[in-house]
PDB file of C-alpha atoms (C1' of nucleotides) in Angstrom:
ATOM      1  CA  MET A   1      39.948  49.918   5.310  1.00 70.00           C
ATOM      2  CA  PRO A   2      39.203  50.756   1.747  1.00 95.00           C
ATOM      3  CA  GLU A   3      41.382  52.496  -0.805  1.00 98.00           C
ATOM      4  CA  LEU A   4      40.776  52.917  -4.466  1.00 98.00           C
ATOM      5  CA  PRO A   5      40.732  49.273  -5.541  1.00 98.00           C
ATOM      6  CA  GLU A   6      38.437  48.383  -2.657  1.00 98.00           C
ATOM      7  CA  VAL A   7      36.014  51.196  -3.386  1.00 98.00           C
ATOM      8  CA  GLU A   8      35.947  50.442  -7.036  1.00 98.00           C
ATOM      9  CA  THR A   9      35.230  46.724  -6.204  1.00 98.00           C
ATOM     10  CA  VAL A  10      32.247  47.988  -4.019  1.00 98.00           C
ATOM     11  CA  ARG A  11      31.127  50.219  -6.978  1.00 98.00           C
ATOM     12  CA  ARG A  12      31.122  47.302  -9.394  1.00 98.00           C
ATOM     13  CA  THR A  13      29.357  45.004  -7.030  1.00 98.00           C
ATOM     14  CA  LEU A  14      26.710  47.638  -6.460  1.00 98.00           C
ATOM     15  CA  GLU A  15      25.826  47.883 -10.095  1.00 98.00           C
ATOM     16  CA  PRO A  16      22.961  45.240  -9.800  1.00 98.00           C
ATOM     17  CA  ALA A  17      20.990  47.999  -7.934  1.00 98.00           C
ATOM     18  CA  VAL A  18      21.108  50.398 -10.947  1.00 98.00           C
ATOM     19  CA  GLY A  19      17.661  50.595 -12.430  1.00 98.00           C
ATOM     20  CA  ARG A  20      15.977  50.098  -9.028  1.00 98.00           C
ATOM     21  CA  ARG A  21      13.684  52.705  -7.522  1.00 98.00           C
ATOM     22  CA  VAL A  22      14.425  53.875  -4.022  1.00 98.00           C
ATOM     23  CA  LEU A  23      11.409  53.452  -1.813  1.00 98.00           C
ATOM     24  CA  GLY A  24      12.743  54.868   1.416  1.00 98.00           C
ATOM     25  CA  VAL A  25      15.616  55.881   3.580  1.00 98.00           C
ATOM     26  CA  TRP A  26      16.336  54.892   7.069  1.00 98.00           C
ATOM     27  CA  THR A  27      19.114  56.342   9.306  1.00 98.00           C
ATOM     28  CA  SER A  28      20.230  55.147  12.718  1.00 97.00           C
ATOM     29  CA  GLY A  29      20.564  58.648  14.176  1.00 96.00           C
ATOM     30  CA  PHE A  30      24.259  58.275  14.952  1.00 97.00           C
ATOM     31  CA  PRO A  31      26.680  60.871  13.570  1.00 97.00           C
ATOM     32  CA  LEU A  32      29.390  59.860  11.161  1.00 97.00           C
ATOM     33  CA  ARG A  33      32.572  61.660  10.161  1.00 95.00           C
ATOM     34  CA  MET A  34      33.433  64.519  12.400  1.00 89.00           C
ATOM     35  CA  ASN A  35      30.333  63.953  14.422  1.00 89.00           C
ATOM     36  CA  GLN A  36      28.296  65.153  11.592  1.00 93.00           C
ATOM     37  CA  PRO A  37      24.642  63.858  11.802  1.00 96.00           C
ATOM     38  CA  VAL A  38      23.439  62.168   8.586  1.00 97.00           C
ATOM     39  CA  ASP A  39      21.056  64.498   6.588  1.00 97.00           C
ATOM     40  CA  ARG A  40      18.182  62.133   6.351  1.00 97.00           C
ATOM     41  CA  ALA A  41      15.841  64.773   4.891  1.00 98.00           C
ATOM     42  CA  GLY A  42      18.451  65.573   2.266  1.00 98.00           C
ATOM     43  CA  LEU A  43      18.859  61.936   1.413  1.00 98.00           C
ATOM     44  CA  GLU A  44      15.138  61.480   0.934  1.00 98.00           C
ATOM     45  CA  ARG A  45      14.950  64.668  -1.241  1.00 98.00           C
ATOM     46  CA  ALA A  46      17.828  63.318  -3.352  1.00 98.00           C
ATOM     47  CA  ALA A  47      16.775  59.710  -3.655  1.00 98.00           C
ATOM     48  CA  VAL A  48      13.296  58.648  -2.551  1.00 98.00           C
ATOM     49  CA  GLY A  49      10.984  57.931  -5.470  1.00 98.00           C
ATOM     50  CA  ALA A  50      13.920  58.102  -7.927  1.00 98.00           C
ATOM     51  CA  VAL A  51      15.522  55.350  -9.958  1.00 98.00           C
ATOM     52  CA  LEU A  52      19.113  54.718  -9.237  1.00 98.00           C
ATOM     53  CA  GLY A  53      20.810  55.760 -12.521  1.00 98.00           C
ATOM     54  CA  ALA A  54      24.469  55.109 -11.892  1.00 98.00           C
ATOM     55  CA  VAL A  55      27.043  54.377  -9.261  1.00 98.00           C
ATOM     56  CA  THR A  56      30.223  56.287 -10.043  1.00 98.00           C
ATOM     57  CA  ARG A  57      33.483  56.808  -8.195  1.00 98.00           C
ATOM     58  CA  HIS A  58      36.231  59.353  -7.770  1.00 98.00           C
ATOM     59  CA  GLY A  59      39.216  58.326  -5.639  1.00 98.00           C
ATOM     60  CA  LYS A  60      37.717  56.865  -2.439  1.00 98.00           C
ATOM     61  CA  TYR A  61      34.283  58.582  -2.908  1.00 98.00           C
ATOM     62  CA  LEU A  62      31.226  56.711  -4.342  1.00 98.00           C
ATOM     63  CA  MET A  63      28.347  58.620  -5.908  1.00 98.00           C
ATOM     64  CA  LEU A  64      24.925  57.362  -6.311  1.00 98.00           C
ATOM     65  CA  GLU A  65      23.238  59.180  -9.177  1.00 98.00           C
ATOM     66  CA  PHE A  66      19.511  59.147  -9.597  1.00 98.00           C
ATOM     67  CA  GLU A  67      17.454  59.754 -12.749  1.00 97.00           C
ATOM     68  CA  GLN A  68      15.566  63.043 -13.100  1.00 95.00           C
ATOM     69  CA  ARG A  69      17.138  64.445  -9.947  1.00 95.00           C
ATOM     70  CA  GLY A  70      19.664  67.251  -9.306  1.00 94.00           C
ATOM     71  CA  GLU A  71      21.593  65.845  -6.462  1.00 98.00           C
ATOM     72  CA  LEU A  72      23.621  62.852  -5.791  1.00 97.00           C
ATOM     73  CA  VAL A  73      24.501  60.802  -2.686  1.00 98.00           C
ATOM     74  CA  LEU A  74      28.057  60.799  -1.678  1.00 98.00           C
ATOM     75  CA  VAL A  75      29.540  57.960   0.196  1.00 98.00           C
ATOM     76  CA  HIS A  76      33.009  57.491   1.744  1.00 98.00           C
ATOM     77  CA  LEU A  77      33.788  54.323   3.607  1.00 98.00           C
ATOM     78  CA  GLY A  78      36.229  55.722   6.126  1.00 97.00           C
ATOM     79  CA  MET A  79      38.182  53.028   7.791  1.00 96.00           C
ATOM     80  CA  THR A  80      35.377  50.473   8.474  1.00 96.00           C
ATOM     81  CA  GLY A  81      32.493  51.403   6.326  1.00 97.00           C
ATOM     82  CA  ASN A  82      30.890  49.052   3.979  1.00 96.00           C
ATOM     83  CA  LEU A  83      28.013  49.319   1.438  1.00 98.00           C
ATOM     84  CA  ARG A  84      26.056  46.024   1.031  1.00 98.00           C
ATOM     85  CA  LEU A  85      23.297  44.849  -1.321  1.00 98.00           C
ATOM     86  CA  VAL A  86      21.449  42.494   0.987  1.00 97.00           C
ATOM     87  CA  PRO A  87      18.128  40.686   0.996  1.00 97.00           C
ATOM     88  CA  GLN A  88      15.461  42.843   2.631  1.00 95.00           C
ATOM     89  CA  THR A  89      14.773  39.911   5.039  1.00 95.00           C
ATOM     90  CA  MET A  90      18.411  39.691   6.236  1.00 95.00           C
ATOM     91  CA  PRO A  91      18.717  40.851   9.937  1.00 95.00           C
ATOM     92  CA  GLN A  92      20.279  44.247  10.166  1.00 95.00           C
ATOM     93  CA  ALA A  93      23.993  44.045  11.058  1.00 94.00           C
ATOM     94  CA  ALA A  94      25.232  46.044  14.092  1.00 94.00           C
ATOM     95  CA  HIS A  95      26.548  49.530  13.179  1.00 97.00           C
ATOM     96  CA  THR A  96      24.170  49.865  10.386  1.00 98.00           C
ATOM     97  CA  HIS A  97      23.551  53.630   9.958  1.00 98.00           C
ATOM     98  CA  VAL A  98      21.860  54.179   6.563  1.00 98.00           C
ATOM     99  CA  VAL A  99      19.530  51.975   4.580  1.00 98.00           C
ATOM    100  CA  PHE A 100      18.117  52.619   1.094  1.00 98.00           C
ATOM    101  CA  SER A 101      15.133  50.377   0.558  1.00 98.00           C
ATOM    102  CA  LEU A 102      14.563  49.491  -3.098  1.00 98.00           C
ATOM    103  CA  ASP A 103      11.719  48.134  -5.278  1.00 97.00           C
ATOM    104  CA  GLY A 104      13.575  44.862  -5.590  1.00 94.00           C
ATOM    105  CA  PRO A 105      14.317  41.880  -3.233  1.00 95.00           C
ATOM    106  CA  ARG A 106      17.507  43.601  -1.969  1.00 97.00           C
ATOM    107  CA  HIS A 107      18.295  46.853  -0.342  1.00 97.00           C
ATOM    108  CA  ILE A 108      21.361  48.952   0.196  1.00 98.00           C
ATOM    109  CA  ARG A 109      22.880  49.146   3.680  1.00 98.00           C
ATOM    110  CA  TYR A 110      25.656  51.202   4.940  1.00 98.00           C
ATOM    111  CA  SER A 111      27.360  50.129   8.117  1.00 97.00           C
ATOM    112  CA  ASP A 112      30.399  51.510   9.879  1.00 97.00           C
ATOM    113  CA  PRO A 113      31.586  50.564  13.226  1.00 97.00           C
ATOM    114  CA  ARG A 114      33.903  53.405  13.764  1.00 97.00           C
ATOM    115  CA  ARG A 115      31.763  55.925  12.081  1.00 97.00           C
ATOM    116  CA  PHE A 116      34.750  57.582  10.166  1.00 97.00           C
ATOM    117  CA  GLY A 117      32.808  57.415   6.967  1.00 97.00           C
ATOM    118  CA  LEU A 118      30.462  59.790   5.237  1.00 98.00           C
ATOM    119  CA  VAL A 119      27.063  59.590   3.661  1.00 98.00           C
ATOM    120  CA  ALA A 120      26.005  63.052   2.400  1.00 97.00           C
ATOM    121  CA  VAL A 121      24.102  64.803  -0.332  1.00 97.00           C
ATOM    122  CA  ALA A 122      25.952  66.832  -3.028  1.00 97.00           C
ATOM    123  CA  PRO A 123      24.903  68.841  -6.047  1.00 97.00           C
ATOM    124  CA  GLY A 124      24.683  66.769  -9.206  1.00 96.00           C
ATOM    125  CA  GLY A 125      26.618  67.171 -12.470  1.00 93.00           C
ATOM    126  CA  GLU A 126      29.356  69.688 -12.838  1.00 92.00           C
ATOM    127  CA  ARG A 127      28.368  71.324  -9.603  1.00 96.00           C
ATOM    128  CA  ARG A 128      29.408  68.321  -7.470  1.00 96.00           C
ATOM    129  CA  ARG A 129      32.681  69.975  -6.562  1.00 95.00           C
ATOM    130  CA  GLU A 130      30.666  72.509  -4.663  1.00 95.00           C
ATOM    131  CA  HIS A 131      30.547  69.806  -1.885  1.00 96.00           C
ATOM    132  CA  PRO A 132      33.668  70.329   0.379  1.00 95.00           C
ATOM    133  CA  ALA A 133      34.655  66.694   0.230  1.00 96.00           C
ATOM    134  CA  LEU A 134      35.052  66.805  -3.536  1.00 96.00           C
ATOM    135  CA  ALA A 135      36.231  70.441  -3.922  1.00 95.00           C
ATOM    136  CA  GLU A 136      39.943  69.624  -3.705  1.00 95.00           C
ATOM    137  CA  LEU A 137      40.011  66.038  -4.853  1.00 97.00           C
ATOM    138  CA  GLY A 138      42.978  65.469  -7.150  1.00 97.00           C
ATOM    139  CA  ARG A 139      43.163  63.044 -10.204  1.00 97.00           C
ATOM    140  CA  ASP A 140      41.961  59.613 -10.081  1.00 98.00           C
ATOM    141  CA  PRO A 141      44.770  57.382 -11.382  1.00 97.00           C
ATOM    142  CA  LEU A 142      42.553  54.807 -12.849  1.00 98.00           C
ATOM    143  CA  LEU A 143      39.942  57.199 -14.421  1.00 97.00           C
ATOM    144  CA  GLU A 144      42.062  59.987 -15.682  1.00 96.00           C
ATOM    145  CA  ARG A 145      45.270  60.500 -17.395  1.00 94.00           C
ATOM    146  CA  VAL A 146      47.938  60.906 -14.841  1.00 95.00           C
ATOM    147  CA  GLY A 147      51.584  60.809 -15.941  1.00 92.00           C
ATOM    148  CA  GLY A 148      54.951  61.537 -14.337  1.00 90.00           C
ATOM    149  CA  ARG A 149      54.834  65.047 -15.847  1.00 95.00           C
ATOM    150  CA  PHE A 150      51.722  65.863 -13.909  1.00 96.00           C
ATOM    151  CA  PHE A 151      52.903  64.248 -10.679  1.00 97.00           C
ATOM    152  CA  HIS A 152      56.353  65.759 -10.898  1.00 97.00           C
ATOM    153  CA  GLU A 153      54.976  69.260 -11.436  1.00 96.00           C
ATOM    154  CA  ALA A 154      52.618  68.767  -8.515  1.00 96.00           C
ATOM    155  CA  ILE A 155      55.316  67.751  -5.998  1.00 96.00           C
ATOM    156  CA  HIS A 156      58.619  69.313  -7.190  1.00 94.00           C
ATOM    157  CA  ARG A 157      58.346  72.172  -4.777  1.00 93.00           C
ATOM    158  CA  SER A 158      57.089  70.107  -1.857  1.00 95.00           C
ATOM    159  CA  LYS A 159      59.052  69.912   1.248  1.00 94.00           C
ATOM    160  CA  GLN A 160      57.121  66.719   2.378  1.00 96.00           C
ATOM    161  CA  VAL A 161      58.428  63.280   2.118  1.00 97.00           C
ATOM    162  CA  VAL A 162      57.209  61.206  -0.747  1.00 97.00           C
ATOM    163  CA  LYS A 163      54.994  59.002   1.311  1.00 97.00           C
ATOM    164  CA  THR A 164      53.071  62.016   2.580  1.00 97.00           C
ATOM    165  CA  VAL A 165      52.542  63.335  -0.875  1.00 97.00           C
ATOM    166  CA  LEU A 166      51.211  60.027  -2.088  1.00 98.00           C
ATOM    167  CA  LEU A 167      48.587  60.156   0.622  1.00 98.00           C
ATOM    168  CA  ASP A 168      47.530  63.672  -0.256  1.00 97.00           C
ATOM    169  CA  GLN A 169      44.214  63.265  -1.859  1.00 97.00           C
ATOM    170  CA  ARG A 170      44.566  66.713  -3.457  1.00 97.00           C
ATOM    171  CA  ILE A 171      47.157  65.344  -5.864  1.00 97.00           C
ATOM    172  CA  LEU A 172      46.322  61.724  -6.524  1.00 98.00           C
ATOM    173  CA  ALA A 173      42.799  60.732  -5.276  1.00 98.00           C
ATOM    174  CA  GLY A 174      42.405  57.166  -3.979  1.00 98.00           C
ATOM    175  CA  VAL A 175      45.855  56.250  -2.739  1.00 98.00           C
ATOM    176  CA  GLY A 176      45.910  55.149   0.918  1.00 98.00           C
ATOM    177  CA  ASN A 177      48.385  53.606   3.307  1.00 98.00           C
ATOM    178  CA  ILE A 178      48.721  50.100   1.857  1.00 98.00           C
ATOM    179  CA  TYR A 179      49.015  51.112  -1.764  1.00 98.00           C
ATOM    180  CA  ALA A 180      51.356  53.981  -1.002  1.00 98.00           C
ATOM    181  CA  CYS A 181      53.789  51.502   0.600  1.00 98.00           C
ATOM    182  CA  GLU A 182      53.292  48.943  -2.173  1.00 98.00           C
ATOM    183  CA  ALA A 183      53.934  51.507  -4.971  1.00 98.00           C
ATOM    184  CA  LEU A 184      57.094  52.811  -3.274  1.00 98.00           C
ATOM    185  CA  TRP A 185      58.490  49.407  -2.917  1.00 98.00           C
ATOM    186  CA  LEU A 186      57.691  48.699  -6.574  1.00 98.00           C
ATOM    187  CA  ALA A 187      59.199  51.983  -7.755  1.00 98.00           C
ATOM    188  CA  ARG A 188      62.294  51.279  -5.446  1.00 98.00           C
ATOM    189  CA  VAL A 189      61.830  54.714  -3.705  1.00 98.00           C
ATOM    190  CA  ALA A 190      62.224  54.996  -0.002  1.00 98.00           C
ATOM    191  CA  PRO A 191      59.164  56.611   1.641  1.00 97.00           C
ATOM    192  CA  THR A 192      61.312  59.196   3.505  1.00 96.00           C
ATOM    193  CA  VAL A 193      62.768  60.798   0.353  1.00 97.00           C
ATOM    194  CA  ARG A 194      61.788  64.389   0.067  1.00 96.00           C
ATOM    195  CA  ALA A 195      59.331  64.820  -2.741  1.00 97.00           C
ATOM    196  CA  HIS A 196      61.253  67.628  -4.425  1.00 96.00           C
ATOM    197  CA  LYS A 197      64.259  65.183  -4.800  1.00 96.00           C
ATOM    198  CA  LEU A 198      62.350  62.934  -7.071  1.00 96.00           C
ATOM    199  CA  SER A 199      63.632  63.042 -10.598  1.00 96.00           C
ATOM    200  CA  ARG A 200      61.174  63.144 -13.428  1.00 97.00           C
ATOM    201  CA  ALA A 201      62.109  59.643 -14.169  1.00 97.00           C
ATOM    202  CA  GLN A 202      61.346  58.445 -10.713  1.00 97.00           C
ATOM    203  CA  SER A 203      58.004  60.333 -10.990  1.00 97.00           C
ATOM    204  CA  ASP A 204      57.042  58.352 -14.081  1.00 97.00           C
ATOM    205  CA  GLU A 205      58.033  55.182 -12.325  1.00 97.00           C
ATOM    206  CA  LEU A 206      56.159  55.960  -9.158  1.00 98.00           C
ATOM    207  CA  VAL A 207      53.035  56.919 -11.011  1.00 98.00           C
ATOM    208  CA  ARG A 208      53.223  53.657 -13.125  1.00 98.00           C
ATOM    209  CA  ALA A 209      53.711  51.720  -9.814  1.00 98.00           C
ATOM    210  CA  VAL A 210      50.687  53.354  -8.261  1.00 98.00           C
ATOM    211  CA  ARG A 211      48.583  52.415 -11.277  1.00 98.00           C
ATOM    212  CA  GLY A 212      50.108  48.929 -11.396  1.00 98.00           C
ATOM    213  CA  VAL A 213      49.539  47.943  -7.733  1.00 98.00           C
ATOM    214  CA  MET A 214      45.926  49.307  -7.925  1.00 98.00           C
ATOM    215  CA  ARG A 215      45.097  47.526 -11.211  1.00 98.00           C
ATOM    216  CA  HIS A 216      46.518  44.298  -9.784  1.00 98.00           C
ATOM    217  CA  ALA A 217      44.589  44.722  -6.597  1.00 98.00           C
ATOM    218  CA  LEU A 218      41.378  45.450  -8.491  1.00 98.00           C
ATOM    219  CA  THR A 219      41.694  42.150 -10.462  1.00 98.00           C
ATOM    220  CA  ARG A 220      41.715  40.388  -7.108  1.00 97.00           C
ATOM    221  CA  GLY A 221      38.741  42.182  -5.790  1.00 97.00           C
ATOM    222  CA  GLY A 222      40.784  44.434  -3.407  1.00 97.00           C
ATOM    223  CA  THR A 223      42.714  43.684  -0.182  1.00 97.00           C
ATOM    224  CA  SER A 224      40.942  42.271   2.858  1.00 96.00           C
ATOM    225  CA  LEU A 225      43.079  42.420   5.917  1.00 93.00           C
ATOM    226  CA  ARG A 226      40.387  42.409   8.523  1.00 88.00           C
ATOM    227  CA  ASP A 227      36.852  43.373   7.424  1.00 87.00           C
ATOM    228  CA  PHE A 228      36.746  44.616   3.858  1.00 96.00           C
ATOM    229  CA  VAL A 229      33.971  42.997   1.850  1.00 97.00           C
ATOM    230  CA  ASP A 230      32.374  44.136  -1.416  1.00 97.00           C
ATOM    231  CA  ALA A 231      28.572  44.889  -1.864  1.00 98.00           C
ATOM    232  CA  GLU A 232      27.979  41.146  -2.146  1.00 97.00           C
ATOM    233  CA  GLY A 233      29.871  40.293   1.038  1.00 97.00           C
ATOM    234  CA  MET A 234      32.853  38.838  -0.758  1.00 97.00           C
ATOM    235  CA  GLU A 235      36.364  39.379   0.640  1.00 96.00           C
ATOM    236  CA  GLY A 236      39.176  40.605  -1.701  1.00 97.00           C
ATOM    237  CA  ALA A 237      42.060  38.167  -2.437  1.00 97.00           C
ATOM    238  CA  ASN A 238      44.881  40.663  -2.862  1.00 97.00           C
ATOM    239  CA  ALA A 239      46.291  40.508   0.762  1.00 96.00           C
ATOM    240  CA  GLU A 240      48.547  37.601  -0.307  1.00 95.00           C
ATOM    241  CA  TYR A 241      50.205  39.707  -2.990  1.00 97.00           C
ATOM    242  CA  LEU A 242      51.247  42.526  -0.742  1.00 97.00           C
ATOM    243  CA  ARG A 243      54.996  42.935  -1.111  1.00 97.00           C
ATOM    244  CA  VAL A 244      55.802  45.006   1.898  1.00 97.00           C
ATOM    245  CA  TYR A 245      52.784  46.165   3.875  1.00 97.00           C
ATOM    246  CA  GLY A 246      52.559  44.391   7.258  1.00 96.00           C
ATOM    247  CA  ARG A 247      55.659  42.461   6.652  1.00 96.00           C
ATOM    248  CA  GLU A 248      58.019  44.119   9.235  1.00 96.00           C
ATOM    249  CA  GLY A 249      61.022  41.997   9.888  1.00 95.00           C
ATOM    250  CA  GLU A 250      60.478  39.694   7.042  1.00 96.00           C
ATOM    251  CA  PRO A 251      62.777  39.245   4.003  1.00 97.00           C
ATOM    252  CA  CYS A 252      62.427  41.683   1.032  1.00 97.00           C
ATOM    253  CA  LEU A 253      60.762  39.831  -1.790  1.00 97.00           C
ATOM    254  CA  ARG A 254      62.870  41.466  -4.494  1.00 97.00           C
ATOM    255  CA  ARG A 255      65.066  38.906  -6.113  1.00 96.00           C
ATOM    256  CA  GLY A 256      68.538  39.106  -4.888  1.00 95.00           C
ATOM    257  CA  CYS A 257      67.993  41.877  -2.478  1.00 96.00           C
ATOM    258  CA  GLY A 258      68.256  40.201   0.899  1.00 93.00           C
ATOM    259  CA  GLY A 259      67.135  43.053   2.852  1.00 97.00           C
ATOM    260  CA  ARG A 260      64.681  43.023   5.802  1.00 96.00           C
ATOM    261  CA  ILE A 261      61.448  45.024   5.781  1.00 97.00           C
ATOM    262  CA  ARG A 262      61.305  47.869   8.239  1.00 96.00           C
ATOM    263  CA  ARG A 263      58.419  49.701   9.861  1.00 96.00           C
ATOM    264  CA  VAL A 264      58.597  53.411  10.509  1.00 95.00           C
ATOM    265  CA  VAL A 265      55.790  55.906  11.312  1.00 95.00           C
ATOM    266  CA  ILE A 266      55.259  58.711   8.860  1.00 96.00           C
ATOM    267  CA  GLN A 267      52.433  61.220   9.421  1.00 94.00           C
ATOM    268  CA  GLY A 268      51.231  58.801  12.178  1.00 94.00           C
ATOM    269  CA  ARG A 269      50.713  55.974   9.721  1.00 96.00           C
ATOM    270  CA  SER A 270      52.666  52.694   9.803  1.00 97.00           C
ATOM    271  CA  THR A 271      54.980  52.676   6.788  1.00 97.00           C
ATOM    272  CA  PHE A 272      56.756  49.529   5.459  1.00 97.00           C
ATOM    273  CA  TYR A 273      59.770  49.379   3.230  1.00 97.00           C
ATOM    274  CA  CYS A 274      62.950  47.837   2.404  1.00 97.00           C
ATOM    275  CA  PRO A 275      65.951  50.049   3.478  1.00 96.00           C
ATOM    276  CA  ARG A 276      68.193  48.005   1.050  1.00 97.00           C
ATOM    277  CA  CYS A 277      66.592  48.351  -2.365  1.00 97.00           C
ATOM    278  CA  GLN A 278      64.391  51.391  -1.950  1.00 98.00           C
ATOM    279  CA  ARG A 279      66.646  54.396  -2.743  1.00 90.00           C
ATOM    280  CA  ARG A 280      66.724  57.335  -0.293  1.00 88.00           C
TER     281      ARG A 280
ATOM    282  C1'  DT B   1      52.817  70.823   8.948  1.00 84.86           C
ATOM    283  C1'  DA B   2      52.922  68.019  13.123  1.00 84.86           C
ATOM    284  C1'  DG B   3      49.757  66.169  16.367  1.00 84.86           C
ATOM    285  C1'  DA B   4      45.390  65.193  18.340  1.00 84.86           C
ATOM    286  C1'  DG B   5      41.071  63.661  17.700  1.00 84.86           C
ATOM    287  C1'  DC B   6      37.048  61.240  16.042  1.00 84.86           C
ATOM    288  C1'  DC B   7      35.245  55.872  17.139  1.00 84.86           C
ATOM    289  C1'  DT B   8      34.965  50.503  17.738  1.00 84.86           C
ATOM    290  C1'  DG B   9      37.086  46.099  17.757  1.00 84.86           C
ATOM    291  C1'  DC B  10      40.847  42.917  17.674  1.00 84.86           C
ATOM    292  C1'  DG B  11      45.025  40.578  18.924  1.00 84.86           C
ATOM    293  C1'  DG B  12      48.998  40.234  21.915  1.00 84.86           C
TER     294       DG B  12
ATOM    295  C1'  DC C   1      45.576  46.016  29.841  1.00 84.86           C
ATOM    296  C1'  DC C   2      47.819  48.104  25.727  1.00 84.86           C
ATOM    297  C1'  DG C   3      48.744  49.163  21.004  1.00 84.86           C
ATOM    298  C1'  DC C   4      47.130  49.204  16.712  1.00 84.86           C
ATOM    299  C1'  DA C   5      43.917  49.621  12.488  1.00 84.86           C
ATOM    300  C1'  DG C   6      42.829  50.283   5.136  1.00 84.86           C
ATOM    301  C1'  DG C   7      40.950  57.955   6.772  1.00 84.86           C
ATOM    302  C1'  DC C   8      40.087  62.458   7.186  1.00 84.86           C
ATOM    303  C1'  DT C   9      39.749  67.151   9.568  1.00 84.86           C
ATOM    304  C1'  DC C  10      40.597  70.483  12.828  1.00 84.86           C
ATOM    305  C1'  DT C  11      43.948  72.590  15.968  1.00 84.86           C
ATOM    306  C1'  DA C  12      48.046  74.920  17.565  1.00 84.86           C
TER     307       DA C  12
END
DNA sequence: TAGAGCCTGCGG
DNA sequence: CCGCAGGCTCTA
């Protein structure tokens, strides 16, 4: 479900919880990503009794940071996860797996029907990269300086196709299937091009496109295709601005192109592009 | 470095 | 019933 713009939207809408004290943690007992059980004792150690100091993000990972504590809570939404700030009295939705009760009228609930997500404890501060999920994360294109030089350097020896490289979280953190397709369309690069074939200029263009489609999506509160909602339960409005994703067989929206959008499978993921205007 | 696997739900 | 889904991880 969520890529960088959606996760950032959740982060922002979670901010009202900053300053609240965590009173308790509840877990469903169901395992999450890779059948890993949620470490309830660890969550209690990291959060209970502490004041939520900040909600930060790197790529698709959210981090709940607590005042006067040495650990943070790491959250990844997988495909269908969501973090909601809801009234304590609201009935618990199906597939709720973690709840942080707060000293205010609302508490934080994590739900995830497919259980591909992650709620875990990681060391705080500079040591956060000791957690395996963060260890190899690449640069966040909206938080860090990422230029064509960096990207070109990272991929110029790769034998992979460019779509695969965009999805590699060790290079750019936060790009997912939708925005990879959208950025490639915007940069006029076919997803099947070998990464090492990209010129420095095309790398510049592609990185700019990644940032562009993400910033734009963020201003719309993210893309809701089926079930994405932010912490307040609001859907994003970006779906109607998608240029290629999900548009197989429809006309290319580039002025004067006249091509038809094709769907191919790359790395097991549906990939949409215009064979007419995206260079291969 | 493909491909399978992890899960549930939805739409055709 | 079948295929497909915004992600990641482990395996051959």
